[in-house]
PDB file of C-alpha atoms in Angstrom:
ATOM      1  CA  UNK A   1     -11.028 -31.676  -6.324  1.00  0.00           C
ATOM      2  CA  UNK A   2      -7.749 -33.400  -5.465  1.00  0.00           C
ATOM      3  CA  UNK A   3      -7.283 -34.817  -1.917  1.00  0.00           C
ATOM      4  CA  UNK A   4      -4.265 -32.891  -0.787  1.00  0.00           C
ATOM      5  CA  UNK A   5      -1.086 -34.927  -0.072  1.00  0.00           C
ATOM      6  CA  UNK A   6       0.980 -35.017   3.189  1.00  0.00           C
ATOM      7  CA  UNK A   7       3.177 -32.108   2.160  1.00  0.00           C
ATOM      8  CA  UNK A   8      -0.065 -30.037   1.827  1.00  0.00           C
ATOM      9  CA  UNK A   9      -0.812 -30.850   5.060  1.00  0.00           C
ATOM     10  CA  UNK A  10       2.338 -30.881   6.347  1.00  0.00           C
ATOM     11  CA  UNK A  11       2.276 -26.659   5.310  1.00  0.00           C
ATOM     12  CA  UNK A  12      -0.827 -26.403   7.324  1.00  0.00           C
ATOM     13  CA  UNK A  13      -0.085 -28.120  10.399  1.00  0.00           C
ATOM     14  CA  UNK A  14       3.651 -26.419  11.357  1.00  0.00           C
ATOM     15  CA  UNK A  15       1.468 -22.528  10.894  1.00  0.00           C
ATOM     16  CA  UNK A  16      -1.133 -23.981  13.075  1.00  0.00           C
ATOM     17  CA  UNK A  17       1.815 -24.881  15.340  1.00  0.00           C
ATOM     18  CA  UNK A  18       3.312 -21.422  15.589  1.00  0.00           C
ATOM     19  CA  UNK A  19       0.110 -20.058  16.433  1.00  0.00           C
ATOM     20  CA  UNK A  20      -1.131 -22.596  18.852  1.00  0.00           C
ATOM     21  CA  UNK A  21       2.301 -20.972  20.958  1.00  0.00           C
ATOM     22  CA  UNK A  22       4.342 -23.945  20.268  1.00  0.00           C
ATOM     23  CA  UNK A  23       7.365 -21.314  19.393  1.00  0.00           C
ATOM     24  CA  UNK A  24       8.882 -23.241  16.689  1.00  0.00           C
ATOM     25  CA  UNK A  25      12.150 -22.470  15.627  1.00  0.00           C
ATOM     26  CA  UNK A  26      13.368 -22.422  12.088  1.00  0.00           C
ATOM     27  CA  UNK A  27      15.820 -25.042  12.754  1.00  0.00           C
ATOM     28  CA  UNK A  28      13.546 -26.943  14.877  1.00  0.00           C
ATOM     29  CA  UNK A  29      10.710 -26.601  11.789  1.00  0.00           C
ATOM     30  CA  UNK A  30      13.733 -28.174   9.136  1.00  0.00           C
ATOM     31  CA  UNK A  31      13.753 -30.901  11.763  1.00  0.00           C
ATOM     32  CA  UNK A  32      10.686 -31.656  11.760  1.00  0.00           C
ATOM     33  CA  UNK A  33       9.907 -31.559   8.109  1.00  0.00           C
ATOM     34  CA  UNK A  34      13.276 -34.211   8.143  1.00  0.00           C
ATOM     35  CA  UNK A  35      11.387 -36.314  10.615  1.00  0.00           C
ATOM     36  CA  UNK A  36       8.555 -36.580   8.291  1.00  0.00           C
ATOM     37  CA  UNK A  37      10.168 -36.881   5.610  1.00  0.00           C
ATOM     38  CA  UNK A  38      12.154 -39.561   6.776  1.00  0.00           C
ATOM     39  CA  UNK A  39       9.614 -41.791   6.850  1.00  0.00           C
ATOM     40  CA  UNK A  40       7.628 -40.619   4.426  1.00  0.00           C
ATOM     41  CA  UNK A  41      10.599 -41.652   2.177  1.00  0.00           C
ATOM     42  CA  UNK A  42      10.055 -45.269   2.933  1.00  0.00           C
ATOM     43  CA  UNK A  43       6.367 -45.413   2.801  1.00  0.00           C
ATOM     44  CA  UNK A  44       6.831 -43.600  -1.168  1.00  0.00           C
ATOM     45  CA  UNK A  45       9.258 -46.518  -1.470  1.00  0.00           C
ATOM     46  CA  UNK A  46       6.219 -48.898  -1.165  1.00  0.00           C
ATOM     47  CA  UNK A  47       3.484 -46.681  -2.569  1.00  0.00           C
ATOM     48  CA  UNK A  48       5.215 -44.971  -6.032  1.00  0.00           C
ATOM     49  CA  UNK A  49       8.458 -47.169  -6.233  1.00  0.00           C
ATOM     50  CA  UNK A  50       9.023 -45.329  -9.897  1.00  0.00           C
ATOM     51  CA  UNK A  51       8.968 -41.693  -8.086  1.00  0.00           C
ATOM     52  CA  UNK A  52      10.720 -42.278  -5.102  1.00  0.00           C
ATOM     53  CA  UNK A  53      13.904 -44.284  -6.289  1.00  0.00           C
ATOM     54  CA  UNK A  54      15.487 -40.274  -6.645  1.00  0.00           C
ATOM     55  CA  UNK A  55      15.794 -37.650  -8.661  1.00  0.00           C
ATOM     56  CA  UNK A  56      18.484 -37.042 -12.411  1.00  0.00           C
ATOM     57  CA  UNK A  57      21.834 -36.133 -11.306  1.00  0.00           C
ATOM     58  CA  UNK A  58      21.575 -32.251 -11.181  1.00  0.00           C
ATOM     59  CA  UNK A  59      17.910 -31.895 -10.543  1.00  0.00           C
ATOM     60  CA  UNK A  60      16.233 -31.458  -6.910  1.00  0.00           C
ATOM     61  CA  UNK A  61      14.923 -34.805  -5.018  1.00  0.00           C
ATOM     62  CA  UNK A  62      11.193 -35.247  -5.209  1.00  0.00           C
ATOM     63  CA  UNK A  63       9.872 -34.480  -1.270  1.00  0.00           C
ATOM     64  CA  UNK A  64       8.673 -37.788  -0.465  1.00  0.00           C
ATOM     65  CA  UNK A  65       5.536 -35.860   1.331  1.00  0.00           C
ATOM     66  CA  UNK A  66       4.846 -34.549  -2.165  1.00  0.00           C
ATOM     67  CA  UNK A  67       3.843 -38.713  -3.053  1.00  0.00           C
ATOM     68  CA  UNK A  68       1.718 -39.723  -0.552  1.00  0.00           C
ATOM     69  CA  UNK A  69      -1.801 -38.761   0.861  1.00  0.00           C
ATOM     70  CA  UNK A  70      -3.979 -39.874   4.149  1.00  0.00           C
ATOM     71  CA  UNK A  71      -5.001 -43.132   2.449  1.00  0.00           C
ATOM     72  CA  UNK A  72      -1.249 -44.557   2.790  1.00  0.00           C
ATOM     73  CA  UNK A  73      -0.930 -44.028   6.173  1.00  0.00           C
ATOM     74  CA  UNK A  74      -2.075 -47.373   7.266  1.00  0.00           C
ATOM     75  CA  UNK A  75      -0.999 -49.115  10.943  1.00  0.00           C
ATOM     76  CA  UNK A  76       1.020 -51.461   9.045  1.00  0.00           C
ATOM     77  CA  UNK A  77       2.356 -49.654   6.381  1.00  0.00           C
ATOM     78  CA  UNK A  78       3.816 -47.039   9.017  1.00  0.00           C
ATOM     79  CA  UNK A  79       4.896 -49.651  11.297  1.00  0.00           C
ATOM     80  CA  UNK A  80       6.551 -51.249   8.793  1.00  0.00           C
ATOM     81  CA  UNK A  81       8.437 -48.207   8.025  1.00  0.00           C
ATOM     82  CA  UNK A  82       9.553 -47.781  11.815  1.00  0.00           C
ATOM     83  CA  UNK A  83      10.429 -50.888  11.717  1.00  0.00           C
ATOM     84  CA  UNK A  84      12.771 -50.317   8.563  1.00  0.00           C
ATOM     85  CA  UNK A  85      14.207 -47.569   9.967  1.00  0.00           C
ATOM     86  CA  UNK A  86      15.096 -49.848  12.698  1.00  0.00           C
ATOM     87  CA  UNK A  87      16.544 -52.339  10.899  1.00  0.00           C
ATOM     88  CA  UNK A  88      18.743 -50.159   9.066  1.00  0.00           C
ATOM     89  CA  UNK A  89      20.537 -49.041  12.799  1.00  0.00           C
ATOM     90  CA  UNK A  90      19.324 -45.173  12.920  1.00  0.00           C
ATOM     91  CA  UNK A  91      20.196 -44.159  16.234  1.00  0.00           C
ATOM     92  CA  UNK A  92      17.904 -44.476  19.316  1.00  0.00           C
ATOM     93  CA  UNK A  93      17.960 -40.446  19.559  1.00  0.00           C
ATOM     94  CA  UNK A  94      16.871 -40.541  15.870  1.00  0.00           C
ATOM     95  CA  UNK A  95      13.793 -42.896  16.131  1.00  0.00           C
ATOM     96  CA  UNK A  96      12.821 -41.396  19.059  1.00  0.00           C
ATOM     97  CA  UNK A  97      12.084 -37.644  17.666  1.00  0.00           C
ATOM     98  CA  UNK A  98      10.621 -39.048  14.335  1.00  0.00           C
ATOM     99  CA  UNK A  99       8.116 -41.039  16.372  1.00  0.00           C
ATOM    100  CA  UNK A 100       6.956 -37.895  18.215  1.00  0.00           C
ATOM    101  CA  UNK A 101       6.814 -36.056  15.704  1.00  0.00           C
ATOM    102  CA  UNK A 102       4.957 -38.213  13.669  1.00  0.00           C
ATOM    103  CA  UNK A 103       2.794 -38.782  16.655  1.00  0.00           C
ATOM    104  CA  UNK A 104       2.173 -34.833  16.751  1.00  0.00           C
ATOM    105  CA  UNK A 105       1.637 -35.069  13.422  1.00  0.00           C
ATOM    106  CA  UNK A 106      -0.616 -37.979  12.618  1.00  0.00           C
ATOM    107  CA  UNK A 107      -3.007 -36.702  15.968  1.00  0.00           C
ATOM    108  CA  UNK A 108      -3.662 -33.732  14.212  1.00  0.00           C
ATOM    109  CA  UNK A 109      -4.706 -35.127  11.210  1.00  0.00           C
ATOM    110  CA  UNK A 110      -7.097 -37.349  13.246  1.00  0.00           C
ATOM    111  CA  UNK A 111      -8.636 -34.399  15.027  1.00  0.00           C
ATOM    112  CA  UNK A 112      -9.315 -32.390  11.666  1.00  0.00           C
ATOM    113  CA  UNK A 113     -10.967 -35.611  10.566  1.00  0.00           C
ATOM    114  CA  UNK A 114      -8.330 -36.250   7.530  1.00  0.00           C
ATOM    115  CA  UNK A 115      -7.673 -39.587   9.204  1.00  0.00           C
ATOM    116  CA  UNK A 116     -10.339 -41.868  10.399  1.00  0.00           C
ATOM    117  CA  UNK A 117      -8.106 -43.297  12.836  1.00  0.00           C
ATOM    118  CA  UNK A 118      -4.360 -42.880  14.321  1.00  0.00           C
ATOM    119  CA  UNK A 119      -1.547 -45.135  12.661  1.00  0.00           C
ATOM    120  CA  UNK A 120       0.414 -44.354  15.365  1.00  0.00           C
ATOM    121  CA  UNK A 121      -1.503 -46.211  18.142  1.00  0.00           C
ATOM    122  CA  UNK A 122       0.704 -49.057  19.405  1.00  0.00           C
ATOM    123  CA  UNK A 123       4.271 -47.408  18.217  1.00  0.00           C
ATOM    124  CA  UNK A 124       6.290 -47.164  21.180  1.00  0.00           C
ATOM    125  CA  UNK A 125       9.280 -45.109  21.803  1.00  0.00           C
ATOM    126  CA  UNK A 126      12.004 -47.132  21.819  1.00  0.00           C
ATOM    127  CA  UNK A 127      13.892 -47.616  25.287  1.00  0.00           C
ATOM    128  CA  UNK A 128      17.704 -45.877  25.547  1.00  0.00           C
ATOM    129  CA  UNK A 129      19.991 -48.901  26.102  1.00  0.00           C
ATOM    130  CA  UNK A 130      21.613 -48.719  29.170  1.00  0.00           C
ATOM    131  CA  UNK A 131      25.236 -48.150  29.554  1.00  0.00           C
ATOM    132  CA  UNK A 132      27.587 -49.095  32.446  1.00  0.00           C
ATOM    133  CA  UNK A 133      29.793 -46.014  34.168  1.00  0.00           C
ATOM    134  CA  UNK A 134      33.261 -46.178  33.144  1.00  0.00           C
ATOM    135  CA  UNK A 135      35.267 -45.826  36.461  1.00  0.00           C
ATOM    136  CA  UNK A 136      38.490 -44.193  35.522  1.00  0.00           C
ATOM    137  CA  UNK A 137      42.064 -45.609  36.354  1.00  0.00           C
ATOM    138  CA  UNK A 138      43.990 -44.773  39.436  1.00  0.00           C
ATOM    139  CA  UNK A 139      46.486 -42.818  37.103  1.00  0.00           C
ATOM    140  CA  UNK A 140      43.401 -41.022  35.936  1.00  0.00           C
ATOM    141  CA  UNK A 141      42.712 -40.202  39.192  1.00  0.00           C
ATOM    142  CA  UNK A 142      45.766 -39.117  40.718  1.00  0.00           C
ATOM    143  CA  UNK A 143      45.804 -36.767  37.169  1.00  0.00           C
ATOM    144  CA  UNK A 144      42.480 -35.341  37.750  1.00  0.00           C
ATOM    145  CA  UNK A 145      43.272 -34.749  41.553  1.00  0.00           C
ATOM    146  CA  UNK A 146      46.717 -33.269  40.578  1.00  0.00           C
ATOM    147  CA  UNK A 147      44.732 -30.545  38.474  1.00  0.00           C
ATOM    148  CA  UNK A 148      42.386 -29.467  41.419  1.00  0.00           C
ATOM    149  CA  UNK A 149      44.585 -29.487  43.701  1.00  0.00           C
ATOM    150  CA  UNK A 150      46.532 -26.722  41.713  1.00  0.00           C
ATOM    151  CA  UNK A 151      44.557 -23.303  41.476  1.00  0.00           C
ATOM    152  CA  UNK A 152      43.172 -21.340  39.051  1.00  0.00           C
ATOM    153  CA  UNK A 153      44.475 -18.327  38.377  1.00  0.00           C
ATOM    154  CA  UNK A 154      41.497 -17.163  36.224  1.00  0.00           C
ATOM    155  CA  UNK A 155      38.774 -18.822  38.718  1.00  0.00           C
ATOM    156  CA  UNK A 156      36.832 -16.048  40.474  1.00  0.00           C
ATOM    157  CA  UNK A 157      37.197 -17.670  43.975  1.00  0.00           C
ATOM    158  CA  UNK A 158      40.434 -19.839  43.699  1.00  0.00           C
ATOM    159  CA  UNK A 159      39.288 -22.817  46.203  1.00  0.00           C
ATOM    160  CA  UNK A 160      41.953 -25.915  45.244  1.00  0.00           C
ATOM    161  CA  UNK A 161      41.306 -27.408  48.923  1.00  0.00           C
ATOM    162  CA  UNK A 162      37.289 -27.639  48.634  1.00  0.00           C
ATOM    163  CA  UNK A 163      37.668 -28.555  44.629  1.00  0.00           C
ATOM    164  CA  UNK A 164      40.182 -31.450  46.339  1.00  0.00           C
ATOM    165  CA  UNK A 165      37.175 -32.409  48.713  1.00  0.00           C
ATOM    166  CA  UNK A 166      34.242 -32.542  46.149  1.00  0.00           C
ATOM    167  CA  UNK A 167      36.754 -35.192  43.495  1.00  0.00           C
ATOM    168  CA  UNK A 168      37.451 -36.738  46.549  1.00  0.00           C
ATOM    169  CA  UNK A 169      34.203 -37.108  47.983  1.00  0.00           C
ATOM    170  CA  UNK A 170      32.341 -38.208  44.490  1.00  0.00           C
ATOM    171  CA  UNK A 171      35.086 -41.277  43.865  1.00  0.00           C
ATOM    172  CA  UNK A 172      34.947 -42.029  47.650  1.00  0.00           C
ATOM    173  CA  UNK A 173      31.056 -42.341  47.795  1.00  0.00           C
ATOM    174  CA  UNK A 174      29.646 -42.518  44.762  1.00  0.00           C
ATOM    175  CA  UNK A 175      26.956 -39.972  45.590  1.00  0.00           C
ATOM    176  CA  UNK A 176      25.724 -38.221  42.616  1.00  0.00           C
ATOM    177  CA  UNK A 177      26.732 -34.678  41.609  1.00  0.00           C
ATOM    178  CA  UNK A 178      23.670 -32.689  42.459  1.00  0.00           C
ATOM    179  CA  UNK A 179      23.329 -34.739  45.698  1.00  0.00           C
ATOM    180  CA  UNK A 180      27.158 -33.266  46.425  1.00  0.00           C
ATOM    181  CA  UNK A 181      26.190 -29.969  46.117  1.00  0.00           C
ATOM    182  CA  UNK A 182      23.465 -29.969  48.151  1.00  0.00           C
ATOM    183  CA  UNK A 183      25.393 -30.763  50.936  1.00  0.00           C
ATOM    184  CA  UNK A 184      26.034 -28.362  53.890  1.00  0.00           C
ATOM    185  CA  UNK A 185      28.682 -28.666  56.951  1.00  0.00           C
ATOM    186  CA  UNK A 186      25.530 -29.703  59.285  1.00  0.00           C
ATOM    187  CA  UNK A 187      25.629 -33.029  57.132  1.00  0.00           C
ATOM    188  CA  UNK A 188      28.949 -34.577  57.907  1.00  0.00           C
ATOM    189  CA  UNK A 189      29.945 -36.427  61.227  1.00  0.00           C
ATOM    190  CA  UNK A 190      33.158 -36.532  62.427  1.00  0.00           C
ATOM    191  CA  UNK A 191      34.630 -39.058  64.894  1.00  0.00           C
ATOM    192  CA  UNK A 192      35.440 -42.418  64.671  1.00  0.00           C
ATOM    193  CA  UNK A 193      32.896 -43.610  62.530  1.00  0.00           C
ATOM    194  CA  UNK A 194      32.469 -40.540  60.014  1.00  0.00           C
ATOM    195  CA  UNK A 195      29.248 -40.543  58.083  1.00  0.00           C
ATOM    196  CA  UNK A 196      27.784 -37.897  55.810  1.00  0.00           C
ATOM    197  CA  UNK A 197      23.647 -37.362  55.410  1.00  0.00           C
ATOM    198  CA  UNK A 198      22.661 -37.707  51.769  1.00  0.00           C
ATOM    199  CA  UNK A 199      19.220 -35.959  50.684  1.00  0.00           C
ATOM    200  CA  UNK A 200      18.714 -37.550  47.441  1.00  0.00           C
ATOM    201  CA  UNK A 201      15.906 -37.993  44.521  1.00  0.00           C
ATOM    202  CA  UNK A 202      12.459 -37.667  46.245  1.00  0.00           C
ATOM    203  CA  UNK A 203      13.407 -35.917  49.648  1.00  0.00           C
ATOM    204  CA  UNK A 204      14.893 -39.056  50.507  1.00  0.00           C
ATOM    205  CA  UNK A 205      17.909 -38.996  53.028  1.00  0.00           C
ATOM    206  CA  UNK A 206      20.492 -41.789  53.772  1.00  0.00           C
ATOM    207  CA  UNK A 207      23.475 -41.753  55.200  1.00  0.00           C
ATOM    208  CA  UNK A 208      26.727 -42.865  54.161  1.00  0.00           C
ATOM    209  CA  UNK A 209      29.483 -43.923  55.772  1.00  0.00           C
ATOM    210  CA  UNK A 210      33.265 -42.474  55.131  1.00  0.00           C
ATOM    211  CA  UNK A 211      36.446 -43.873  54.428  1.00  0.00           C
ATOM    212  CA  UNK A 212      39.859 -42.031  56.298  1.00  0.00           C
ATOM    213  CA  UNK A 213      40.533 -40.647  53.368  1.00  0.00           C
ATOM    214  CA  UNK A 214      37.196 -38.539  52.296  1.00  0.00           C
ATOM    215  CA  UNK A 215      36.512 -37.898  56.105  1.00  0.00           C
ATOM    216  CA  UNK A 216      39.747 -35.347  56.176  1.00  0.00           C
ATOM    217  CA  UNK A 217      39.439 -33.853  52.753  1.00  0.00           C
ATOM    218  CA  UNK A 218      36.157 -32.647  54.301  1.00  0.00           C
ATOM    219  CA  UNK A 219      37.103 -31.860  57.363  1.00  0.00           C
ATOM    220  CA  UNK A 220      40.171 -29.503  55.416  1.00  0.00           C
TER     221      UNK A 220
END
């Protein structure tokens, strides 16, 4: 009897998913068949060079899942084809949901005993490159405070002098949003040294002091 190949147990293992509760969507089920596929296509590359270089014009591409069984799914063989798809600049997002997947994927076969062990062990997601804020221009500024400060005929509650305060307060601070609108009255201090109380990530509260200018937006 012929071992069955990945697409065989590819048609096995997204059921089992459905039942198991996992509520799969049909769009999220073409993803994940393009996830293994993906790199499925590169480890055919390696595998059955002569079948996987494409299809005839006109006639349907070969699924690369189709080509390949357990026995190709090495460590190095699948690292190697992370590592392609690396090298070739797919996007963090991209790599990211292909190695879960795969991980998903390549557990389950391990479980049923189809794999002896995981290829996946030792694939880490790769880390989201951090990005600097963009702080926008004092003409930006002045733009975006001209358009709260005008109000909204269609907003439920029309409120242009709080809308003023919260623009105000998040470019005079630099509190985060959800921190903003946790904030009650009790929080802010008037006086001569106006401060606002902060309850931030973890139940942790600071306080922050307040320039002229954000201390009478609020008080408005």
């Amino acid at each position: 009897m012929a071992r069955p190949t990945l697409l065989d147990l590819c048609e096995e293992w997204l059921p089992e998913k459905q039942t198991l509760g996992s509520g799969l969507s049909a769009n999220s089920e073409v993803a994940y068949r393009n996830d293994l596929a993906l790199i499925a296509g590169r480890l055919a590359q390696e595998a059955v060079p002569e079948q996987s270089s494409g299809s005839p014009s006109g006639e349907p591409s070969v699924d690369p899942l189709s080509l390949l069984g357990t026995s190709d799914l090495s460590a190095a063989r699948v690292r190697g084809a992370f590592a392609d798809l690396a090298r070739e600049g797919a996007a963090v997002s991209s790599r990211t949901r292909a190695i879960g997947v795969w991980n998903t994927f390549c557990a389950w076969l391990v479980e049923r005993g189809d794999l002896v062990s995981d290829p996946m062990l030792g694939i880490s997601r790769p880390r989201k490159p951090e990005t600097l804020p963009v702080a926008f221009t004092d003409d930006q500024l002045a733009a975006i405070l001209r358009a709260v400060s005008t109000p909204d005929q269609d907003a439920r509650t029309p409120w242009p002098i709080r809308d003023r305060a919260l623009v105000i307060t998040l470019a005079g601070t630099g509190v985060r949003a959800t921190e903003l609108c946790a904030m009650d009255c009790s929080d802010l201090t008037g006086g001569a040294d106006p401060l606002i109380r902060v309850h931030g990530k973890g139940g942790k509260t600071r306080v922050v002091p307040l320039t002229p200018e954000v201390s009478r937006a609020m008080q408005e």
